[in-house]
XYZ file of C-alpha atoms in Angstrom:
287
model
C 36.538 -34.391 63.387
C 35.357 -37.610 65.014
C 31.923 -38.334 65.854
C 33.038 -38.807 69.726
C 34.590 -35.222 69.694
C 31.483 -33.811 68.102
C 29.033 -35.381 70.460
C 31.202 -34.585 73.661
C 31.245 -30.836 72.355
C 27.619 -30.520 71.742
C 26.446 -32.199 75.142
C 28.840 -30.076 77.191
C 27.549 -27.140 75.177
C 24.206 -27.608 76.598
C 25.566 -27.389 79.991
C 27.436 -24.210 79.035
C 24.319 -22.815 77.473
C 22.229 -23.259 80.973
C 25.062 -21.192 82.569
C 24.980 -18.653 80.085
C 21.215 -18.230 79.816
C 21.136 -16.606 83.413
C 23.732 -14.138 82.767
C 22.146 -13.142 79.442
C 18.631 -12.753 80.814
C 19.863 -10.458 83.583
C 22.043 -8.244 81.400
C 19.266 -8.192 78.649
C 16.372 -7.179 81.402
C 18.287 -5.190 83.906
C 21.529 -4.145 81.957
C 23.633 -5.688 84.785
C 26.522 -7.916 84.400
C 26.071 -10.050 87.372
C 29.690 -10.757 88.551
C 28.264 -13.106 91.218
C 26.510 -15.439 88.840
C 29.251 -18.106 89.310
C 28.784 -18.261 92.923
C 24.901 -18.654 92.214
C 25.955 -21.843 90.311
C 28.294 -22.987 92.910
C 25.647 -22.057 95.544
C 23.055 -24.619 93.886
C 25.582 -27.227 93.827
C 26.522 -26.631 97.696
C 22.587 -26.772 98.357
C 21.982 -29.864 96.488
C 25.215 -31.407 98.375
C 23.520 -30.920 101.715
C 20.406 -32.932 100.407
C 22.343 -35.754 98.767
C 25.395 -36.073 101.384
C 23.155 -35.570 104.334
C 19.839 -37.226 103.367
C 20.929 -39.526 100.526
C 18.905 -37.693 97.785
C 19.614 -38.327 94.065
C 20.759 -35.052 92.718
C 18.150 -34.757 90.263
C 15.504 -34.875 93.216
C 17.440 -32.101 94.979
C 17.760 -30.028 91.895
C 14.211 -28.357 92.137
C 14.951 -27.732 95.666
C 18.209 -26.029 94.893
C 16.737 -24.002 92.148
C 13.951 -22.606 94.622
C 16.560 -22.076 97.368
C 19.025 -20.042 95.370
C 15.888 -18.084 93.920
C 14.676 -17.130 97.286
C 18.111 -15.776 98.090
C 18.508 -13.994 95.209
C 15.102 -12.067 95.183
C 15.910 -10.082 98.366
C 19.396 -9.221 97.029
C 18.303 -7.857 93.819
C 15.046 -6.227 95.396
C 16.546 -4.375 98.394
C 20.533 -4.253 97.352
C 20.884 -4.199 93.631
C 17.830 -2.166 92.723
C 18.990 0.791 94.710
C 22.283 0.745 93.184
C 20.877 0.413 89.537
C 19.302 3.976 89.984
C 22.827 5.501 90.891
C 26.142 5.309 88.638
C 26.626 2.512 86.139
C 29.727 1.091 88.116
C 27.988 0.523 91.399
C 26.018 -2.396 90.475
C 28.959 -3.966 88.896
C 31.113 -3.291 92.053
C 27.991 -4.716 94.145
C 28.005 -7.874 92.552
C 31.596 -8.307 92.824
C 31.188 -7.827 96.487
C 28.502 -10.156 96.590
C 30.829 -12.701 94.810
C 33.673 -12.472 97.226
C 31.124 -12.811 100.186
C 29.761 -15.808 98.744
C 33.261 -17.387 98.209
C 33.943 -16.558 102.019
C 30.506 -18.038 103.078
C 31.159 -21.168 100.983
C 34.618 -21.551 102.631
C 33.458 -21.102 106.203
C 30.435 -23.393 105.705
C 31.616 -26.211 103.719
C 35.667 -25.999 103.751
C 38.136 -25.648 100.796
C 37.993 -29.374 100.088
C 36.821 -30.381 96.493
C 33.181 -31.786 96.463
C 31.219 -33.486 94.033
C 27.378 -34.782 93.862
C 27.492 -38.704 93.971
C 24.996 -40.427 91.440
C 25.102 -43.731 89.557
C 24.871 -41.779 86.059
C 27.994 -39.390 86.941
C 30.443 -41.738 85.305
C 28.262 -44.192 83.441
C 27.768 -43.960 79.740
C 25.642 -45.243 76.738
C 26.666 -46.303 73.274
C 24.574 -44.450 70.354
C 25.629 -45.610 66.849
C 28.769 -46.387 68.268
C 29.386 -43.329 69.850
C 29.794 -43.395 73.827
C 28.183 -40.554 75.596
C 28.522 -40.050 79.016
C 25.061 -40.085 80.881
C 25.299 -37.085 83.051
C 25.778 -34.814 79.936
C 22.938 -36.330 77.906
C 20.725 -35.427 81.095
C 22.289 -31.820 81.127
C 21.433 -31.445 77.543
C 17.741 -32.690 77.679
C 17.326 -30.465 80.917
C 18.797 -27.537 79.168
C 16.825 -27.908 76.160
C 13.612 -27.978 78.389
C 14.594 -25.038 80.624
C 15.304 -22.810 77.328
C 11.958 -23.797 75.806
C 10.291 -22.878 79.106
C 12.403 -19.552 79.389
C 11.372 -18.575 75.773
C 7.642 -19.558 76.227
C 7.564 -17.632 79.505
C 9.040 -14.447 77.989
C 7.147 -14.631 74.580
C 3.521 -16.058 75.700
C 2.549 -15.022 79.172
C 1.649 -11.685 80.842
C 4.724 -11.818 83.039
C 6.878 -12.127 79.955
C 5.216 -8.776 78.438
C 5.921 -7.165 81.799
C 9.625 -8.336 81.525
C 9.918 -7.236 77.929
C 8.346 -4.075 78.742
C 10.492 -3.080 81.736
C 13.502 -4.373 79.635
C 12.684 -2.005 76.726
C 11.610 1.135 78.470
C 11.416 1.015 82.386
C 9.987 4.657 82.799
C 7.089 3.820 80.129
C 6.616 0.506 81.784
C 6.141 2.188 85.184
C 3.956 4.603 83.957
C 1.861 1.713 82.512
C 1.478 0.302 85.911
C 4.236 -2.263 85.955
C 6.127 -2.694 89.043
C 9.527 -2.377 87.438
C 11.751 -3.101 90.770
C 9.552 -6.297 91.252
C 9.935 -7.337 87.695
C 13.774 -6.925 88.151
C 13.781 -8.894 90.975
C 11.826 -11.922 89.679
C 14.003 -12.012 86.781
C 17.147 -12.265 88.789
C 15.454 -14.828 90.923
C 14.922 -16.491 87.884
C 18.101 -16.506 86.457
C 19.632 -17.640 89.668
C 17.232 -20.645 89.515
C 18.628 -21.646 86.105
C 22.235 -20.963 87.619
C 21.559 -23.257 90.449
C 20.378 -26.249 87.977
C 23.472 -25.389 86.215
C 25.481 -25.864 89.503
C 23.845 -29.120 90.290
C 24.553 -30.695 87.015
C 28.132 -29.298 87.280
C 28.579 -30.720 90.683
C 27.495 -34.293 89.221
C 29.882 -34.194 86.150
C 32.855 -32.752 88.028
C 34.094 -31.567 91.323
C 33.767 -27.954 92.578
C 35.130 -25.760 95.224
C 34.058 -22.320 96.684
C 36.455 -20.615 94.080
C 34.964 -22.663 90.955
C 32.526 -19.949 90.075
C 34.881 -17.727 88.343
C 35.670 -19.875 85.475
C 32.005 -20.790 85.151
C 31.195 -17.169 84.773
C 33.735 -16.558 82.290
C 32.284 -19.326 80.320
C 28.795 -18.172 80.751
C 29.927 -14.433 79.381
C 31.413 -16.279 76.603
C 28.236 -17.688 75.796
C 26.365 -14.489 76.107
C 29.063 -12.608 73.822
C 28.655 -15.562 71.207
C 24.742 -15.163 71.362
C 24.127 -11.650 71.535
C 21.432 -10.121 73.838
C 17.695 -10.958 73.747
C 17.782 -14.408 72.261
C 17.260 -17.608 74.293
C 17.754 -19.590 71.143
C 20.940 -18.008 70.380
C 22.261 -18.483 73.775
C 21.474 -22.588 73.320
C 23.289 -22.450 69.879
C 26.067 -20.421 71.395
C 26.664 -22.910 74.175
C 26.801 -25.820 71.830
C 28.913 -23.929 69.267
C 31.634 -23.224 72.385
C 31.290 -26.725 73.541
C 32.172 -27.977 70.157
C 35.085 -25.456 69.549
C 36.335 -26.390 73.135
C 36.210 -30.217 72.386
C 37.825 -30.001 69.361
C 40.816 -27.831 70.672
C 41.296 -30.354 73.386
C 41.355 -32.951 70.829
C 43.958 -31.130 68.783
C 46.142 -29.412 71.230
C 45.395 -31.195 74.748
C 43.476 -30.156 77.976
C 45.952 -27.226 78.458
C 43.973 -25.227 75.758
C 40.349 -25.899 77.147
C 40.013 -22.710 78.983
C 42.245 -20.714 76.533
C 39.691 -21.357 73.639
C 36.720 -19.901 75.631
C 38.597 -16.918 76.442
C 39.817 -16.380 72.803
C 36.378 -16.783 71.457
C 35.067 -14.218 74.018
C 37.380 -11.571 72.820
C 37.229 -12.456 69.274
C 33.663 -12.057 68.921
C 33.485 -8.761 70.960
C 36.164 -7.384 68.658
C 34.738 -8.477 65.437
C 30.896 -8.895 66.115
C 30.002 -7.437 69.172
C 26.151 -7.890 68.781
C 26.878 -11.735 68.933
C 26.759 -14.397 66.080
C 23.244 -15.675 66.598
C 21.425 -12.460 67.041
C 19.790 -12.446 63.738
C 19.675 -16.111 63.151
C 17.775 -16.877 66.261
C 14.776 -14.638 67.043
C 13.865 -16.592 70.482
């Protein structure tokens, strides 16, 4: 394996980890597989495009506003739509998020059209050389930002009162409610936080590559593969799983060509579910 292939896989894996972190957070706390997560990612890219194309902002300056905007949309969706569904059958929330996914795609098409878009930035195609290895700048930025957001998420969950409430609501919602924790609000805040992480991934994805209203599905599957590799309940595991998936994908592209790029992701997803459903990094990473 050449250093170029290894570096490309590690850095791309950082972006995969950021997309997978929100899925893992929602599933771990709410027990909900959010099938609209890919549209939250793309929603962040579209929101940023309004500032980048309309006002000439740099995508990195637009990123915090995109995160806040998507979180503000996600909070009431969880609080007033998905929380009541969670009290019903197990399939109702899954169907609800699938419906939200389709609705979001239709809204994206109506508002932005179907032509591919990208977020213009001077570092989108540029690269730097480190020890003879050329690295695309946007992936280096994405990796650094993912490291920062993973560390912040870990600290919030393990060192703050809000994190204690999230962990209590995740472990035993009924007991947490008896202790005075507003579980529906905790769920909505968790969903909004995951949506903000998704939006950050969307902005970085929009700089690295083009996107359309239907680009959310492959991103959702990539995030689910990361979650399956990591297991539930480990921020550090998600980070390592994203890197592992990125390296695996990069090596497969180098060996078999770009046509195997997504096939490797899906194979990894199903193999881990079949052989080790608790994830590869559940015990190794306790974050």
